[in-house]
Amino acid sequence: MADSVIFSTIGTTVQSILTVFLVYFGGYAMVKSKILDRQGVALFSSLSNYLFLPSLFFIRLGGTLSLETFKYAWIVSVVGIGSNLFNVFLSFLYLPVGKPSQEITPWFIFALSFPNSVALPLVLMASLCSQLNIEAPRHYIEQNLLEVEENTTDIRYLSSLECIEIAELYIFLYGIFIVLFIWMIAFPLLDLADHSAIRHILDPVENLALESQTSSDSNDTSSSRSIGHTMLKQLTNPTLVAQFVGLLVGLTQPLQDVFFNPDGFLSFVTAAVRIIANGALSIINLIMAASLSLKLMDLKNFRQLFGHEDIGISRRTLISLLLGRMIIFPLIGMAILYSISDLILPDDKLMELVLYLAFVTPTANMTILLAQILKRQRIAEILALSILPQYILGAVSVTAFTLGILLLLNLG
C-alpha cells in the first residue's frame, strides 16, 4: 500500500475526530456562557424532528435516488438493515458483559446496534477517493455510456469526483431501511421503554421474580397494544413522512423532474427545502455537543468522565459500550460480510469498501437526538458522555480498520 494512502487515511481520521471535538468545545462554550441550556436543546431537538430532518431526508432520497440505481444497488440497503438488526441481536447477548442499569438498557442496545454510518464514512470516502484507483462498476460504465480505453485492458477507473458521487449514493442507500426501522419500530419501543412489559423483555429473570405469569401476560397484551398504537402514530411523524415522500419522488422519474430538475415546476420548493436541509447535520452535532457539555458540568471530578454510578452509567457499562461498538461488533460484522460477499455482492470494489467502513464508526448521533425528542434529557446526556471515549479510541481503531479494509480489497 502506498505511503500516501496510509498518511492520508491517518490524517483524514484524525482531522474528523478533531472536528468533532471542536464542535464539542463550541457546545461547551455556549452552555458555560448560558447561551444554551436544557430548554434550548429541547427546542433544537423539536426543530430537528419537525423541520431539519424531514428536509434532509427529502433532499437526499428524492434527489439522489433513481429506479435504475436501486435495481442495481438494492443489496446495499438490505446489507444495511441486515447488519444493524444483527447488531441488535448481538447487543442482547452482550448485556451480561456490560450490565447496564435498567434505566439505560434499551439505549445501551441502541447505541451498540446503530453506528454512525453516514457522516464519518462520507468524510473517509472523500479522502480515499482522491487517493485510490478504483475500478468503475460495469453498470456505471453502461449507464453513462463511458468508453473503455484500450491501454487499460478493459478496466476503466473512476475519477475522484465519480468515486465520491457513487460512494455518497451507496452510503445513502445503506441507510434507507435503517432510518425507516428506527422511526417506525425502534422509536416507539424506546418511547415505551419504561413500561413494565418492556422491562420484562429486557430483564426477564428479574421480572419473573417480581411478577406472576398472569400479570406478565396481561402486561404483554397491554404493551402490544401500546406499541401498535405508537407505531401507527409514528406514520404521521414529519421525518417519517418525508422519507416516504422522498422515496416516492426518487423512484418516480416524472416526480423527480418536477422537484429536482432546474426547470421543474416545483424546483423553487426544492431550493427552499435544500437550504433548510443544509443545516440539519449542524443542528444534530450541536445537540450532541450541548448534551455532553451539560453532563460534563454535572461531574464532580475528572474520574467520573469514564463512568460512575452517580452519573447514571457505571465504568463497566461505559467501557463495555466502548469496546463493543469500536472493536468487537466491527470485527464480527466484517467477518460475516467477508464470508458472504462473494455470494450476495456484485463485482464492485467501491460498494464493498463503503459496506466495510459502515461497521467501524462510533455510535450514531441520532441516538442522542432520539433521546432528546422523547424528552429523556438525562439519557441523552449520559449517551453523549459515553460516545466521547469512542471518538478518542476511533482515532486509532477507525484508522487501523480502514487500512486493513484497503489491504483486504487490494486497494491502494
PDB file of N, CA and C in Angstrom, residues 273-319:
ATOM      1  N   VAL A 273     -36.239  24.020   0.473  1.00  0.00           N
ATOM      2  CA  VAL A 273     -36.045  22.869   1.364  1.00  0.00           C
ATOM      3  C   VAL A 273     -34.562  22.526   1.491  1.00  0.00           C
ATOM      4  N   ARG A 274     -33.822  22.672   0.392  1.00  0.00           N
ATOM      5  CA  ARG A 274     -32.391  22.358   0.410  1.00  0.00           C
ATOM      6  C   ARG A 274     -31.628  23.279   1.377  1.00  0.00           C
ATOM      7  N   ILE A 275     -32.031  24.540   1.432  1.00  0.00           N
ATOM      8  CA  ILE A 275     -31.386  25.489   2.344  1.00  0.00           C
ATOM      9  C   ILE A 275     -31.561  25.022   3.795  1.00  0.00           C
ATOM     10  N   ILE A 276     -32.762  24.577   4.117  1.00  0.00           N
ATOM     11  CA  ILE A 276     -33.028  24.080   5.477  1.00  0.00           C
ATOM     12  C   ILE A 276     -32.255  22.795   5.736  1.00  0.00           C
ATOM     13  N   ALA A 277     -32.227  21.913   4.724  1.00  0.00           N
ATOM     14  CA  ALA A 277     -31.551  20.618   4.882  1.00  0.00           C
ATOM     15  C   ALA A 277     -30.063  20.788   5.152  1.00  0.00           C
ATOM     16  N   ASN A 278     -29.471  21.824   4.578  1.00  0.00           N
ATOM     17  CA  ASN A 278     -28.037  22.037   4.767  1.00  0.00           C
ATOM     18  C   ASN A 278     -27.663  22.284   6.230  1.00  0.00           C
ATOM     19  N   GLY A 279     -28.630  22.699   7.030  1.00  0.00           N
ATOM     20  CA  GLY A 279     -28.342  22.952   8.445  1.00  0.00           C
ATOM     21  C   GLY A 279     -28.630  21.780   9.355  1.00  0.00           C
ATOM     22  N   ALA A 280     -29.133  20.672   8.807  1.00  0.00           N
ATOM     23  CA  ALA A 280     -29.573  19.558   9.646  1.00  0.00           C
ATOM     24  C   ALA A 280     -28.424  18.932  10.439  1.00  0.00           C
ATOM     25  N   LEU A 281     -27.340  18.587   9.757  1.00  0.00           N
ATOM     26  CA  LEU A 281     -26.230  17.928  10.437  1.00  0.00           C
ATOM     27  C   LEU A 281     -25.596  18.845  11.479  1.00  0.00           C
ATOM     28  N   SER A 282     -25.552  20.132  11.196  1.00  0.00           N
ATOM     29  CA  SER A 282     -25.000  21.080  12.165  1.00  0.00           C
ATOM     30  C   SER A 282     -25.850  21.113  13.431  1.00  0.00           C
ATOM     31  N   ILE A 283     -27.160  21.111  13.264  1.00  0.00           N
ATOM     32  CA  ILE A 283     -28.054  21.132  14.418  1.00  0.00           C
ATOM     33  C   ILE A 283     -27.901  19.855  15.247  1.00  0.00           C
ATOM     34  N   ILE A 284     -27.818  18.708  14.566  1.00  0.00           N
ATOM     35  CA  ILE A 284     -27.673  17.440  15.280  1.00  0.00           C
ATOM     36  C   ILE A 284     -26.361  17.405  16.055  1.00  0.00           C
ATOM     37  N   ASN A 285     -25.283  17.874  15.430  1.00  0.00           N
ATOM     38  CA  ASN A 285     -23.996  17.910  16.121  1.00  0.00           C
ATOM     39  C   ASN A 285     -24.028  18.870  17.307  1.00  0.00           C
ATOM     40  N   LEU A 286     -24.733  19.982  17.160  1.00  0.00           N
ATOM     41  CA  LEU A 286     -24.847  20.938  18.260  1.00  0.00           C
ATOM     42  C   LEU A 286     -25.630  20.334  19.423  1.00  0.00           C
ATOM     43  N   ILE A 287     -26.680  19.578  19.108  1.00  0.00           N
ATOM     44  CA  ILE A 287     -27.459  18.909  20.157  1.00  0.00           C
ATOM     45  C   ILE A 287     -26.575  17.929  20.921  1.00  0.00           C
ATOM     46  N   MET A 288     -25.766  17.182  20.186  1.00  0.00           N
ATOM     47  CA  MET A 288     -24.858  16.236  20.825  1.00  0.00           C
ATOM     48  C   MET A 288     -23.841  16.963  21.697  1.00  0.00           C
ATOM     49  N   ALA A 289     -23.255  18.040  21.175  1.00  0.00           N
ATOM     50  CA  ALA A 289     -22.249  18.790  21.923  1.00  0.00           C
ATOM     51  C   ALA A 289     -22.839  19.412  23.183  1.00  0.00           C
ATOM     52  N   ALA A 290     -24.039  19.978  23.065  1.00  0.00           N
ATOM     53  CA  ALA A 290     -24.678  20.603  24.225  1.00  0.00           C
ATOM     54  C   ALA A 290     -25.062  19.569  25.271  1.00  0.00           C
ATOM     55  N   SER A 291     -25.553  18.409  24.830  1.00  0.00           N
ATOM     56  CA  SER A 291     -25.913  17.332  25.766  1.00  0.00           C
ATOM     57  C   SER A 291     -24.683  16.882  26.547  1.00  0.00           C
ATOM     58  N   LEU A 292     -23.567  16.721  25.842  1.00  0.00           N
ATOM     59  CA  LEU A 292     -22.321  16.337  26.507  1.00  0.00           C
ATOM     60  C   LEU A 292     -21.882  17.420  27.490  1.00  0.00           C
ATOM     61  N   SER A 293     -21.942  18.664  27.082  1.00  0.00           N
ATOM     62  CA  SER A 293     -21.479  19.764  27.927  1.00  0.00           C
ATOM     63  C   SER A 293     -22.308  19.876  29.198  1.00  0.00           C
ATOM     64  N   LEU A 294     -23.626  19.712  29.066  1.00  0.00           N
ATOM     65  CA  LEU A 294     -24.488  19.757  30.245  1.00  0.00           C
ATOM     66  C   LEU A 294     -24.142  18.642  31.222  1.00  0.00           C
ATOM     67  N   LYS A 295     -23.778  17.475  30.684  1.00  0.00           N
ATOM     68  CA  LYS A 295     -23.395  16.361  31.551  1.00  0.00           C
ATOM     69  C   LYS A 295     -22.038  16.620  32.196  1.00  0.00           C
ATOM     70  N   LEU A 296     -21.108  17.167  31.431  1.00  0.00           N
ATOM     71  CA  LEU A 296     -19.774  17.446  31.984  1.00  0.00           C
ATOM     72  C   LEU A 296     -19.850  18.421  33.153  1.00  0.00           C
ATOM     73  N   MET A 297     -20.757  19.361  33.084  1.00  0.00           N
ATOM     74  CA  MET A 297     -20.874  20.348  34.150  1.00  0.00           C
ATOM     75  C   MET A 297     -21.457  19.758  35.427  1.00  0.00           C
ATOM     76  N   ASP A 298     -22.050  18.561  35.310  1.00  0.00           N
ATOM     77  CA  ASP A 298     -22.594  17.885  36.489  1.00  0.00           C
ATOM     78  C   ASP A 298     -21.578  16.965  37.157  1.00  0.00           C
ATOM     79  N   LEU A 299     -20.444  16.717  36.482  1.00  0.00           N
ATOM     80  CA  LEU A 299     -19.450  15.803  37.038  1.00  0.00           C
ATOM     81  C   LEU A 299     -18.764  16.440  38.251  1.00  0.00           C
ATOM     82  N   LYS A 300     -18.507  15.598  39.242  1.00  0.00           N
ATOM     83  CA  LYS A 300     -17.847  16.080  40.456  1.00  0.00           C
ATOM     84  C   LYS A 300     -16.331  16.050  40.337  1.00  0.00           C
ATOM     85  N   ASN A 301     -15.812  15.120  39.520  1.00  0.00           N
ATOM     86  CA  ASN A 301     -14.373  15.037  39.338  1.00  0.00           C
ATOM     87  C   ASN A 301     -14.073  14.410  37.978  1.00  0.00           C
ATOM     88  N   PHE A 302     -12.822  14.468  37.572  1.00  0.00           N
ATOM     89  CA  PHE A 302     -12.411  14.013  36.251  1.00  0.00           C
ATOM     90  C   PHE A 302     -12.627  12.518  36.076  1.00  0.00           C
ATOM     91  N   ARG A 303     -12.486  11.738  37.151  1.00  0.00           N
ATOM     92  CA  ARG A 303     -12.602  10.286  37.043  1.00  0.00           C
ATOM     93  C   ARG A 303     -14.003   9.849  36.622  1.00  0.00           C
ATOM     94  N   GLN A 304     -15.010  10.653  36.943  1.00  0.00           N
ATOM     95  CA  GLN A 304     -16.374  10.294  36.551  1.00  0.00           C
ATOM     96  C   GLN A 304     -16.578  10.356  35.038  1.00  0.00           C
ATOM     97  N   LEU A 305     -15.637  10.985  34.340  1.00  0.00           N
ATOM     98  CA  LEU A 305     -15.719  11.052  32.886  1.00  0.00           C
ATOM     99  C   LEU A 305     -15.715   9.665  32.258  1.00  0.00           C
ATOM    100  N   PHE A 306     -15.122   8.703  32.951  1.00  0.00           N
ATOM    101  CA  PHE A 306     -15.021   7.343  32.426  1.00  0.00           C
ATOM    102  C   PHE A 306     -16.021   6.393  33.075  1.00  0.00           C
ATOM    103  N   GLY A 307     -17.100   6.958  33.587  1.00  0.00           N
ATOM    104  CA  GLY A 307     -18.182   6.165  34.122  1.00  0.00           C
ATOM    105  C   GLY A 307     -18.201   6.109  35.640  1.00  0.00           C
ATOM    106  N   HIS A 308     -19.405   6.227  36.201  1.00  0.00           N
ATOM    107  CA  HIS A 308     -19.578   6.122  37.645  1.00  0.00           C
ATOM    108  C   HIS A 308     -21.074   5.996  37.917  1.00  0.00           C
ATOM    109  N   GLU A 309     -21.434   5.227  38.924  1.00  0.00           N
ATOM    110  CA  GLU A 309     -22.851   5.017  39.223  1.00  0.00           C
ATOM    111  C   GLU A 309     -23.576   6.333  39.490  1.00  0.00           C
ATOM    112  N   ASP A 310     -22.872   7.308  40.036  1.00  0.00           N
ATOM    113  CA  ASP A 310     -23.510   8.582  40.390  1.00  0.00           C
ATOM    114  C   ASP A 310     -23.942   9.387  39.165  1.00  0.00           C
ATOM    115  N   ILE A 311     -23.347   9.130  38.010  1.00  0.00           N
ATOM    116  CA  ILE A 311     -23.695   9.896  36.808  1.00  0.00           C
ATOM    117  C   ILE A 311     -24.626   9.132  35.879  1.00  0.00           C
ATOM    118  N   GLY A 312     -25.065   7.928  36.277  1.00  0.00           N
ATOM    119  CA  GLY A 312     -26.053   7.190  35.504  1.00  0.00           C
ATOM    120  C   GLY A 312     -25.523   6.056  34.659  1.00  0.00           C
ATOM    121  N   ILE A 313     -24.201   5.927  34.557  1.00  0.00           N
ATOM    122  CA  ILE A 313     -23.616   4.824  33.798  1.00  0.00           C
ATOM    123  C   ILE A 313     -22.334   4.380  34.497  1.00  0.00           C
ATOM    124  N   SER A 314     -22.239   3.103  34.796  1.00  0.00           N
ATOM    125  CA  SER A 314     -21.072   2.590  35.507  1.00  0.00           C
ATOM    126  C   SER A 314     -19.865   2.536  34.580  1.00  0.00           C
ATOM    127  N   ARG A 315     -18.699   2.453  35.197  1.00  0.00           N
ATOM    128  CA  ARG A 315     -17.477   2.359  34.399  1.00  0.00           C
ATOM    129  C   ARG A 315     -17.480   1.087  33.563  1.00  0.00           C
ATOM    130  N   ARG A 316     -17.977  -0.008  34.122  1.00  0.00           N
ATOM    131  CA  ARG A 316     -18.035  -1.259  33.378  1.00  0.00           C
ATOM    132  C   ARG A 316     -18.930  -1.117  32.150  1.00  0.00           C
ATOM    133  N   THR A 317     -20.084  -0.495  32.322  1.00  0.00           N
ATOM    134  CA  THR A 317     -21.011  -0.334  31.201  1.00  0.00           C
ATOM    135  C   THR A 317     -20.411   0.561  30.124  1.00  0.00           C
ATOM    136  N   LEU A 318     -19.788   1.660  30.528  1.00  0.00           N
ATOM    137  CA  LEU A 318     -19.215   2.593  29.559  1.00  0.00           C
ATOM    138  C   LEU A 318     -18.078   1.942  28.776  1.00  0.00           C
ATOM    139  N   ILE A 319     -17.197   1.228  29.469  1.00  0.00           N
ATOM    140  CA  ILE A 319     -16.070   0.583  28.781  1.00  0.00           C
ATOM    141  C   ILE A 319     -16.568  -0.549  27.888  1.00  0.00           C
TER     142      ILE A 319
END
